[in-house]
Amino acid sequence: MYQKIVLPNGVRVVTDAISHVRTASVGIWVGNGSRFEPEAVGGISHFIEHMIFKGTEKRSAQHIAIAFDALGGQVNAFTTKECTCYYMKVLDEKLQTGVSILADMFMNSLFSQNDLEMERGVVLEEIDMYEDSPEDVATEKLFEGCYAGTALGRPILGSEKTLNEMTGDTLHQYMRDYYRPEDTIIALSGQYTQADLNYICNLFSGMRGEGRNAITPAEYHPAVITRNKEIEQNHIAIGFPGLPVADPDRYAYQIMNAIIGGGMSSRLFQSVREQNGLCYSIYSYTASHEETGMFSIYTALNQPMEEKAIRLILEELSRFREEGPARDELGRCREQLKTNLLMSLESTSARMNHIGRSELVFGRVIPPDEIVQGYDAVNAEDVRKAAERVIRFDQASICAVGQCKDDGFYQELLQKDF
């Protein structure tokens, strides 16, 4: 049973009580990510995510690490384009101890200059790690190209230039300006008592700030991007303008994605890999944001196979756009999505993620049964219409990483009449 409490300062506490488990998961969700950042401090949200683990007035970084290990708990964080989440999972009897540490980290981090200098090096290594992954480079550069000139198009990790200019004062000021109570959600799932809930509400009642963070709208524009790297395969990401996260057609869109490239039985896997042997890996994916989105296909293959594979991918997309799904595809992929959803909710961590993200995006917790009903309501024509909205060849984009040909080669492939 879900419960929502709005504290006097605007912090929302959403809960999902589960009486038959012995764990509790807590997430602090903040409606702030990389797309809210001024360009001069690009990457600061992710940097703050790292620095929050580096000590408070009461606890050193080592104390925090030892305390969570002593609890037998798990603690971590992540940053996206539109939110940041700090989360933990502990035994129910350790909930108050664990959440007191998490709240202290969130509201009282020191951001000492010495720790900042050390962690800056860690984040720069993280940036280099992504640069060493051609798959990540292809997907990230595609997104950057299609949203060039906007905060949405900038990398979550920032750059060496922006990171080098940050100080502890910069981080503190950013948190005062962008970590607002009305944009903050405490998500609690698992076994807990009323005393635990009261304790959590009391901890976060002291958070200060006013107003809400506002997004500057971004618009998708088609782009062709190439990045030469001395690697054996070319990594290809093809993109189309996708749907916003709360779009009414989102259930049909998710089923469309699953049919086209969601697994081994998907159209692209069967056609490009199994029937033609052109690649090892191929899949499609979606990236949905408040007002925009992207539908993308990724594959990696040797350069001699590149042109044939791209043509085949575009032909499969064109056929699907015109004909829509077969009956067996619709039923199979709908059941796959429903099963994945319901199986994931056997974990208190996954349930915490569901209620936190749902409250952040929709302003309410959407029950799993409502999502299942949304999938069940989708018919073949709904999926075809979603494909018609998304797969627009005049808006197609591509990023190639590896031993690439020139931009004109890829531009010409996209402009073929499919």
CSV table of C-alpha atoms in Angstrom, one decimal:
chain,number,residue,atom,x,y,z
A,1,MET,CA,0.0,0.0,0.0
A,2,TYR,CA,1.4,3.4,-1.0
A,3,GLN,CA,1.5,6.4,1.2
A,4,LYS,CA,2.5,10.0,0.4
A,5,ILE,CA,3.4,12.6,3.0
A,6,VAL,CA,4.2,16.2,2.1
A,7,LEU,CA,6.4,17.8,4.8
A,8,PRO,CA,5.9,21.6,5.6
A,9,ASN,CA,9.0,22.5,3.7
A,10,GLY,CA,7.8,20.7,0.6
A,11,VAL,CA,9.8,17.4,0.8
A,12,ARG,CA,7.7,14.5,-0.3
A,13,VAL,CA,7.9,11.1,1.5
A,14,VAL,CA,6.5,8.2,-0.5
A,15,THR,CA,6.3,4.7,1.0
A,16,ASP,CA,5.6,1.2,0.0
A,17,ALA,CA,5.1,-1.1,3.0
A,18,ILE,CA,6.0,-4.8,2.6
A,19,SER,CA,5.3,-6.8,5.7
A,20,HIS,CA,6.9,-10.1,4.6
A,21,VAL,CA,10.5,-8.9,4.1
A,22,ARG,CA,13.3,-8.1,6.5
A,23,THR,CA,14.9,-5.3,4.5
A,24,ALA,CA,14.2,-1.6,3.8
A,25,SER,CA,15.4,0.5,0.9
A,26,VAL,CA,15.6,4.3,1.1
A,27,GLY,CA,16.3,6.7,-1.8
A,28,ILE,CA,16.7,10.4,-1.7
A,29,TRP,CA,15.6,11.6,-5.2
A,30,VAL,CA,16.4,15.1,-6.3
A,31,GLY,CA,14.9,16.7,-9.3
A,32,ASN,CA,18.3,18.0,-10.5
A,33,GLY,CA,20.6,16.5,-13.0
A,34,SER,CA,23.1,17.6,-15.7
A,35,ARG,CA,20.5,19.4,-17.8
A,36,PHE,CA,19.8,21.9,-15.1
A,37,GLU,CA,23.5,22.9,-14.8
A,38,PRO,CA,24.9,26.2,-16.2
A,39,GLU,CA,27.4,25.4,-18.9
A,40,ALA,CA,30.3,26.8,-16.8
A,41,VAL,CA,29.7,24.1,-14.1
A,42,GLY,CA,28.9,21.2,-16.4
A,43,GLY,CA,29.2,17.9,-14.5
A,44,ILE,CA,28.7,19.5,-11.1
A,45,SER,CA,25.7,17.3,-10.2
A,46,HIS,CA,27.7,14.1,-10.8
A,47,PHE,CA,30.7,15.6,-8.9
A,48,ILE,CA,28.5,16.4,-5.9
A,49,GLU,CA,27.2,12.8,-6.1
A,50,HIS,CA,30.8,11.6,-5.6
A,51,MET,CA,31.7,14.2,-2.9
A,52,ILE,CA,28.7,13.5,-0.7
A,53,PHE,CA,30.5,10.2,0.3
A,54,LYS,CA,33.7,12.1,1.4
A,55,GLY,CA,32.7,13.2,4.9
A,56,THR,CA,30.5,15.5,7.0
A,57,GLU,CA,31.1,17.5,10.2
A,58,LYS,CA,30.3,14.3,12.2
A,59,ARG,CA,31.7,11.6,10.0
A,60,SER,CA,34.8,11.1,7.9
A,61,ALA,CA,34.6,9.2,4.6
A,62,GLN,CA,36.2,6.2,6.3
A,63,HIS,CA,33.6,6.4,9.1
A,64,ILE,CA,30.8,6.4,6.5
A,65,ALA,CA,32.3,3.4,4.7
A,66,ILE,CA,32.9,1.4,7.9
A,67,ALA,CA,29.4,2.3,9.3
A,68,PHE,CA,27.6,0.9,6.3
A,69,ASP,CA,29.7,-2.2,6.2
A,70,ALA,CA,29.0,-2.7,9.9
A,71,LEU,CA,25.3,-2.5,9.1
A,72,GLY,CA,25.7,-5.1,6.4
A,73,GLY,CA,24.0,-2.6,4.2
A,74,GLN,CA,24.4,-1.3,0.6
A,75,VAL,CA,24.8,2.4,-0.2
A,76,ASN,CA,25.4,4.1,-3.6
A,77,ALA,CA,24.2,6.9,-5.8
A,78,PHE,CA,23.7,7.8,-9.5
A,79,THR,CA,23.2,11.0,-11.6
A,80,THR,CA,21.1,11.2,-14.8
A,81,LYS,CA,20.2,14.1,-17.1
A,82,GLU,CA,17.2,15.0,-14.9
A,83,CYS,CA,17.7,13.6,-11.4
A,84,THR,CA,20.2,12.5,-8.8
A,85,CYS,CA,19.5,9.6,-6.4
A,86,TYR,CA,21.3,8.6,-3.2
A,87,TYR,CA,20.1,5.3,-1.9
A,88,MET,CA,20.7,2.5,0.6
A,89,LYS,CA,19.4,-0.9,1.6
A,90,VAL,CA,19.6,-2.3,5.2
A,91,LEU,CA,17.9,-4.7,7.5
A,92,ASP,CA,14.7,-3.2,8.9
A,93,GLU,CA,16.1,-3.1,12.4
A,94,LYS,CA,19.0,-0.9,11.2
A,95,LEU,CA,16.8,1.5,9.2
A,96,GLN,CA,17.0,4.5,11.5
A,97,THR,CA,20.8,4.1,11.9
A,98,GLY,CA,21.3,3.8,8.2
A,99,VAL,CA,19.0,6.7,7.2
A,100,SER,CA,20.6,9.0,9.8
A,101,ILE,CA,24.0,8.5,8.1
A,102,LEU,CA,22.5,9.0,4.6
A,103,ALA,CA,20.7,12.2,5.7
A,104,ASP,CA,23.9,13.5,7.3
A,105,MET,CA,25.8,12.9,4.0
A,106,PHE,CA,23.0,14.6,2.0
A,107,MET,CA,22.6,17.7,4.1
A,108,ASN,CA,25.9,18.2,5.9
A,109,SER,CA,28.8,17.2,3.5
A,110,LEU,CA,32.0,19.2,4.0
A,111,PHE,CA,33.4,19.3,0.5
A,112,SER,CA,36.9,19.9,1.8
A,113,GLN,CA,39.3,21.1,-0.8
A,114,ASN,CA,41.7,18.2,-0.1
A,115,ASP,CA,39.0,15.7,-0.7
A,116,LEU,CA,37.8,17.6,-3.7
A,117,GLU,CA,41.2,17.5,-5.4
A,118,MET,CA,41.5,13.8,-4.8
A,119,GLU,CA,38.0,13.0,-6.1
A,120,ARG,CA,38.4,15.3,-9.1
A,121,GLY,CA,41.1,12.8,-10.3
A,122,VAL,CA,38.7,9.9,-9.8
A,123,VAL,CA,36.1,11.6,-12.0
A,124,LEU,CA,38.6,12.4,-14.7
A,125,GLU,CA,39.6,8.8,-14.7
A,126,GLU,CA,35.9,7.9,-15.1
A,127,ILE,CA,35.7,10.2,-18.1
A,128,ASP,CA,38.7,8.4,-19.6
A,129,MET,CA,37.1,5.1,-18.9
A,130,TYR,CA,34.1,6.0,-21.0
A,131,GLU,CA,36.3,7.3,-23.8
A,132,ASP,CA,37.9,3.8,-23.9
A,133,SER,CA,34.5,2.2,-24.5
A,134,PRO,CA,33.5,2.8,-28.1
A,135,GLU,CA,29.9,1.7,-27.4
A,136,ASP,CA,29.5,4.4,-24.8
A,137,VAL,CA,31.2,7.0,-27.1
A,138,ALA,CA,28.9,6.1,-30.0
A,139,THR,CA,25.7,6.4,-27.9
A,140,GLU,CA,26.8,9.5,-26.0
A,141,LYS,CA,28.1,11.4,-29.1
A,142,LEU,CA,24.9,10.6,-31.0
A,143,PHE,CA,22.9,12.3,-28.1
A,144,GLU,CA,25.3,15.2,-27.9
A,145,GLY,CA,25.0,15.8,-31.7
A,146,CYS,CA,21.2,15.7,-31.8
A,147,TYR,CA,20.9,18.1,-28.8
A,148,ALA,CA,24.0,20.2,-29.6
A,149,GLY,CA,24.0,23.6,-27.9
A,150,THR,CA,21.6,22.6,-25.1
A,151,ALA,CA,22.2,21.5,-21.5
A,152,LEU,CA,20.5,18.2,-22.4
A,153,GLY,CA,23.2,17.5,-25.0
A,154,ARG,CA,26.1,18.0,-22.6
A,155,PRO,CA,27.7,15.0,-20.9
A,156,ILE,CA,26.6,14.1,-17.4
A,157,LEU,CA,30.3,13.7,-16.3
A,158,GLY,CA,31.3,17.2,-17.4
A,159,SER,CA,34.7,17.9,-18.8
A,160,GLU,CA,38.3,18.4,-17.5
A,161,LYS,CA,37.9,22.2,-18.0
A,162,THR,CA,34.7,22.5,-16.0
A,163,LEU,CA,35.8,20.1,-13.3
A,164,ASN,CA,39.1,21.9,-12.8
A,165,GLU,CA,37.4,25.2,-12.0
A,166,MET,CA,35.2,23.8,-9.2
A,167,THR,CA,35.9,24.4,-5.5
A,168,GLY,CA,34.1,23.3,-2.3
A,169,ASP,CA,32.3,26.7,-2.3
A,170,THR,CA,31.1,26.0,-5.9
A,171,LEU,CA,29.5,22.8,-4.8
A,172,HIS,CA,27.9,24.2,-1.6
A,173,GLN,CA,26.5,27.1,-3.6
A,174,TYR,CA,25.1,24.8,-6.3
A,175,MET,CA,23.4,22.6,-3.7
A,176,ARG,CA,21.8,25.7,-2.0
A,177,ASP,CA,20.5,26.8,-5.4
A,178,TYR,CA,19.4,23.5,-7.0
A,179,TYR,CA,18.8,21.0,-4.2
A,180,ARG,CA,15.3,22.3,-3.3
A,181,PRO,CA,12.9,20.7,-0.8
A,182,GLU,CA,10.0,20.8,-3.3
A,183,ASP,CA,12.2,18.9,-5.8
A,184,THR,CA,13.2,16.3,-3.2
A,185,ILE,CA,11.5,12.9,-2.7
A,186,ILE,CA,12.3,10.4,0.0
A,187,ALA,CA,11.3,6.9,-1.2
A,188,LEU,CA,11.0,4.1,1.3
A,189,SER,CA,10.1,0.5,0.5
A,190,GLY,CA,10.1,-2.6,2.6
A,191,GLN,CA,9.6,-3.4,6.3
A,192,TYR,CA,9.4,-0.4,8.6
A,193,THR,CA,7.4,0.9,11.6
A,194,GLN,CA,5.5,4.1,12.1
A,195,ALA,CA,8.4,5.2,14.4
A,196,ASP,CA,10.8,4.7,11.5
A,197,LEU,CA,8.6,6.8,9.2
A,198,ASN,CA,8.3,9.5,11.8
A,199,TYR,CA,12.1,9.5,12.3
A,200,ILE,CA,12.6,10.0,8.5
A,201,CYS,CA,10.1,12.8,8.3
A,202,ASN,CA,11.8,14.6,11.2
A,203,LEU,CA,15.2,14.2,9.6
A,204,PHE,CA,14.2,15.9,6.3
A,205,SER,CA,12.0,18.5,7.8
A,206,GLY,CA,15.1,20.6,8.4
A,207,MET,CA,15.9,20.9,4.7
A,208,ARG,CA,15.7,24.6,3.5
A,209,GLY,CA,15.0,26.3,0.2
A,210,GLU,CA,12.2,27.5,-2.0
A,211,GLY,CA,10.8,27.0,-5.5
A,212,ARG,CA,11.3,24.4,-8.1
A,213,ASN,CA,14.0,23.8,-10.7
A,214,ALA,CA,12.9,24.6,-14.3
A,215,ILE,CA,14.0,22.8,-17.4
A,216,THR,CA,15.0,24.8,-20.5
A,217,PRO,CA,13.2,22.9,-23.4
A,218,ALA,CA,15.5,21.1,-25.8
A,219,GLU,CA,14.6,20.0,-29.4
A,220,TYR,CA,16.0,17.1,-31.3
A,221,HIS,CA,17.8,17.9,-34.6
A,222,PRO,CA,19.2,15.3,-37.0
A,223,ALA,CA,23.0,15.0,-37.0
A,224,VAL,CA,25.8,12.9,-38.5
A,225,ILE,CA,28.8,12.4,-36.2
A,226,THR,CA,32.0,10.5,-36.8
A,227,ARG,CA,34.9,9.8,-34.4
A,228,ASN,CA,38.0,8.1,-35.7
A,229,LYS,CA,39.5,5.5,-33.3
A,230,GLU,CA,42.1,2.8,-34.0
A,231,ILE,CA,39.9,-0.1,-33.1
A,232,GLU,CA,38.9,-3.3,-35.0
A,233,GLN,CA,35.2,-2.7,-35.3
A,234,ASN,CA,33.1,0.3,-36.2
A,235,HIS,CA,30.5,1.1,-33.6
A,236,ILE,CA,27.3,2.5,-35.0
A,237,ALA,CA,24.4,4.3,-33.3
A,238,ILE,CA,21.4,5.4,-35.4
A,239,GLY,CA,18.8,7.7,-33.8
A,240,PHE,CA,15.3,9.1,-34.4
A,241,PRO,CA,13.3,11.6,-32.4
A,242,GLY,CA,11.6,9.6,-29.6
A,243,LEU,CA,8.7,10.3,-27.2
A,244,PRO,CA,8.8,12.2,-23.9
A,245,VAL,CA,8.7,10.1,-20.7
A,246,ALA,CA,5.0,10.7,-19.9
A,247,ASP,CA,3.7,10.6,-23.5
A,248,PRO,CA,0.3,8.9,-23.7
A,249,ASP,CA,1.7,6.5,-26.3
A,250,ARG,CA,4.5,5.4,-24.1
A,251,TYR,CA,3.2,1.8,-23.6
A,252,ALA,CA,3.0,1.3,-27.4
A,253,TYR,CA,6.4,2.9,-27.8
A,254,GLN,CA,8.0,0.5,-25.3
A,255,ILE,CA,6.4,-2.5,-27.0
A,256,MET,CA,7.7,-1.2,-30.3
A,257,ASN,CA,11.2,-0.9,-29.0
A,258,ALA,CA,11.0,-4.5,-27.6
A,259,ILE,CA,9.9,-5.9,-30.9
A,260,ILE,CA,12.4,-4.0,-33.0
A,261,GLY,CA,15.5,-4.6,-30.9
A,262,GLY,CA,14.7,-5.7,-27.4
A,263,GLY,CA,16.2,-9.2,-27.3
A,264,MET,CA,17.3,-12.3,-29.2
A,265,SER,CA,13.9,-12.8,-30.8
A,266,SER,CA,13.7,-9.1,-31.9
A,267,ARG,CA,13.5,-8.2,-35.6
A,268,LEU,CA,17.0,-6.6,-35.8
A,269,PHE,CA,18.7,-9.4,-33.9
A,270,GLN,CA,17.1,-12.1,-36.1
A,271,SER,CA,17.6,-10.2,-39.4
A,272,VAL,CA,21.0,-8.6,-39.0
A,273,ARG,CA,22.8,-11.2,-36.9
A,274,GLU,CA,21.1,-14.5,-37.2
A,275,GLN,CA,20.0,-14.5,-40.8
A,276,ASN,CA,22.9,-12.4,-42.3
A,277,GLY,CA,25.8,-12.9,-39.8
A,278,LEU,CA,26.8,-9.2,-40.0
A,279,CYS,CA,27.4,-8.5,-36.3
A,280,TYR,CA,27.7,-10.0,-32.9
A,281,SER,CA,25.7,-7.3,-30.9
A,282,ILE,CA,22.7,-5.3,-32.0
A,283,TYR,CA,19.8,-3.8,-30.0
A,284,SER,CA,17.5,-0.8,-29.8
A,285,TYR,CA,16.9,1.4,-26.8
A,286,THR,CA,14.9,4.5,-25.8
A,287,ALA,CA,15.9,7.7,-23.9
A,288,SER,CA,12.9,9.6,-22.7
A,289,HIS,CA,13.0,13.0,-21.1
A,290,GLU,CA,10.4,15.6,-19.9
A,291,GLU,CA,9.7,17.1,-23.3
A,292,THR,CA,11.7,15.1,-25.8
A,293,GLY,CA,13.3,11.7,-26.4
A,294,MET,CA,15.3,9.5,-28.7
A,295,PHE,CA,14.9,6.1,-30.2
A,296,SER,CA,18.2,4.5,-31.1
A,297,ILE,CA,19.8,1.4,-32.6
A,298,TYR,CA,23.3,0.3,-31.7
A,299,THR,CA,25.5,-2.3,-33.4
A,300,ALA,CA,29.2,-3.0,-33.8
A,301,LEU,CA,30.8,-4.7,-36.8
A,302,ASN,CA,33.8,-4.7,-39.2
A,303,GLN,CA,33.9,-1.9,-41.7
A,304,PRO,CA,33.3,-4.1,-44.8
A,305,MET,CA,30.0,-5.1,-43.3
A,306,GLU,CA,29.0,-1.6,-42.3
A,307,GLU,CA,27.1,-0.4,-45.4
A,308,LYS,CA,25.1,-3.6,-45.8
A,309,ALA,CA,24.2,-3.7,-42.1
A,310,ILE,CA,23.0,-0.1,-42.0
A,311,ARG,CA,20.9,-0.6,-45.2
A,312,LEU,CA,19.4,-3.7,-43.7
A,313,ILE,CA,18.6,-1.9,-40.4
A,314,LEU,CA,16.9,0.9,-42.2
A,315,GLU,CA,14.9,-1.5,-44.4
A,316,GLU,CA,13.7,-3.4,-41.4
A,317,LEU,CA,12.6,-0.1,-39.7
A,318,SER,CA,10.8,1.0,-42.9
A,319,ARG,CA,8.9,-2.3,-43.1
A,320,PHE,CA,7.9,-2.1,-39.5
A,321,ARG,CA,6.8,1.5,-39.9
A,322,GLU,CA,4.5,0.5,-42.7
A,323,GLU,CA,3.2,-2.9,-41.6
A,324,GLY,CA,3.4,-2.8,-37.8
A,325,PRO,CA,3.9,-5.9,-35.6
A,326,ALA,CA,2.7,-9.4,-36.3
A,327,ARG,CA,0.3,-10.8,-33.7
A,328,ASP,CA,2.8,-13.2,-32.2
A,329,GLU,CA,5.4,-10.4,-31.8
A,330,LEU,CA,2.9,-8.1,-30.0
A,331,GLY,CA,1.8,-10.8,-27.6
A,332,ARG,CA,5.4,-12.1,-26.9
A,333,CYS,CA,6.9,-8.7,-26.3
A,334,ARG,CA,4.0,-7.4,-24.2
A,335,GLU,CA,4.3,-10.4,-21.9
A,336,GLN,CA,8.1,-9.9,-21.7
A,337,LEU,CA,7.7,-6.3,-20.5
A,338,LYS,CA,5.0,-7.2,-18.0
A,339,THR,CA,7.0,-10.1,-16.6
A,340,ASN,CA,10.2,-8.0,-16.3
A,341,LEU,CA,8.2,-5.4,-14.4
A,342,LEU,CA,6.5,-7.7,-12.0
A,343,MET,CA,9.6,-9.9,-11.4
A,344,SER,CA,11.7,-6.8,-10.6
A,345,LEU,CA,9.2,-5.7,-8.0
A,346,GLU,CA,10.2,-8.7,-5.8
A,347,SER,CA,13.1,-6.5,-4.7
A,348,THR,CA,12.7,-3.7,-2.1
A,349,SER,CA,15.4,-1.8,-4.0
A,350,ALA,CA,13.5,-2.0,-7.3
A,351,ARG,CA,10.3,-1.0,-5.6
A,352,MET,CA,12.0,2.0,-4.0
A,353,ASN,CA,13.2,2.9,-7.5
A,354,HIS,CA,9.8,2.6,-8.9
A,355,ILE,CA,8.0,4.7,-6.4
A,356,GLY,CA,10.7,7.4,-6.3
A,357,ARG,CA,11.0,7.8,-10.1
A,358,SER,CA,7.2,7.6,-10.5
A,359,GLU,CA,6.6,10.4,-8.0
A,360,LEU,CA,9.4,12.5,-9.6
A,361,VAL,CA,8.1,12.1,-13.2
A,362,PHE,CA,4.3,11.8,-12.7
A,363,GLY,CA,3.7,13.4,-9.3
A,364,ARG,CA,2.2,10.2,-8.1
A,365,VAL,CA,3.1,6.5,-7.7
A,366,ILE,CA,1.7,4.6,-10.6
A,367,PRO,CA,0.7,1.1,-9.4
A,368,PRO,CA,2.2,-1.8,-11.3
A,369,ASP,CA,-1.4,-3.0,-12.1
A,370,GLU,CA,-2.0,0.2,-13.9
A,371,ILE,CA,1.2,-0.2,-16.0
A,372,VAL,CA,0.2,-3.8,-16.8
A,373,GLN,CA,-3.3,-2.5,-17.9
A,374,GLY,CA,-1.5,0.1,-20.0
A,375,TYR,CA,0.4,-2.7,-21.9
A,376,ASP,CA,-2.7,-4.9,-22.2
A,377,ALA,CA,-4.6,-2.0,-23.8
A,378,VAL,CA,-2.1,-1.7,-26.7
A,379,ASN,CA,-3.1,-3.2,-30.0
A,380,ALA,CA,-1.1,-3.7,-33.2
A,381,GLU,CA,-2.3,-0.5,-34.8
A,382,ASP,CA,-1.2,1.5,-31.7
A,383,VAL,CA,2.3,0.1,-32.1
A,384,ARG,CA,2.3,0.9,-35.8
A,385,LYS,CA,1.2,4.4,-35.1
A,386,ALA,CA,4.0,4.8,-32.5
A,387,ALA,CA,6.5,3.6,-35.1
A,388,GLU,CA,5.0,6.1,-37.6
A,389,ARG,CA,5.5,8.9,-35.1
A,390,VAL,CA,9.1,7.9,-34.3
A,391,ILE,CA,10.7,6.3,-37.3
A,392,ARG,CA,11.0,9.4,-39.6
A,393,PHE,CA,13.8,9.0,-42.0
A,394,ASP,CA,14.0,12.7,-42.8
A,395,GLN,CA,15.0,13.1,-39.1
A,396,ALA,CA,17.4,10.1,-38.9
A,397,SER,CA,20.8,10.6,-37.2
A,398,ILE,CA,23.9,8.5,-37.1
A,399,CYS,CA,27.2,8.3,-35.1
A,400,ALA,CA,30.1,6.1,-36.2
A,401,VAL,CA,33.1,5.4,-34.0
A,402,GLY,CA,36.1,3.5,-35.4
A,403,GLN,CA,37.8,3.5,-38.8
A,404,CYS,CA,35.1,5.6,-40.2
A,405,LYS,CA,34.4,6.9,-43.7
A,406,ASP,CA,33.6,10.5,-44.2
A,407,ASP,CA,30.4,12.2,-43.0
A,408,GLY,CA,29.0,12.3,-46.5
A,409,PHE,CA,29.0,8.5,-46.8
A,410,TYR,CA,26.8,8.1,-43.7
A,411,GLN,CA,24.6,11.0,-44.7
A,412,GLU,CA,23.9,9.4,-48.1
A,413,LEU,CA,23.0,6.1,-46.5
A,414,LEU,CA,20.4,7.8,-44.3
A,415,GLN,CA,18.9,9.7,-47.3
A,416,LYS,CA,18.1,6.6,-49.3
A,417,ASP,CA,14.5,6.1,-50.1
A,418,PHE,CA,13.2,3.5,-47.7
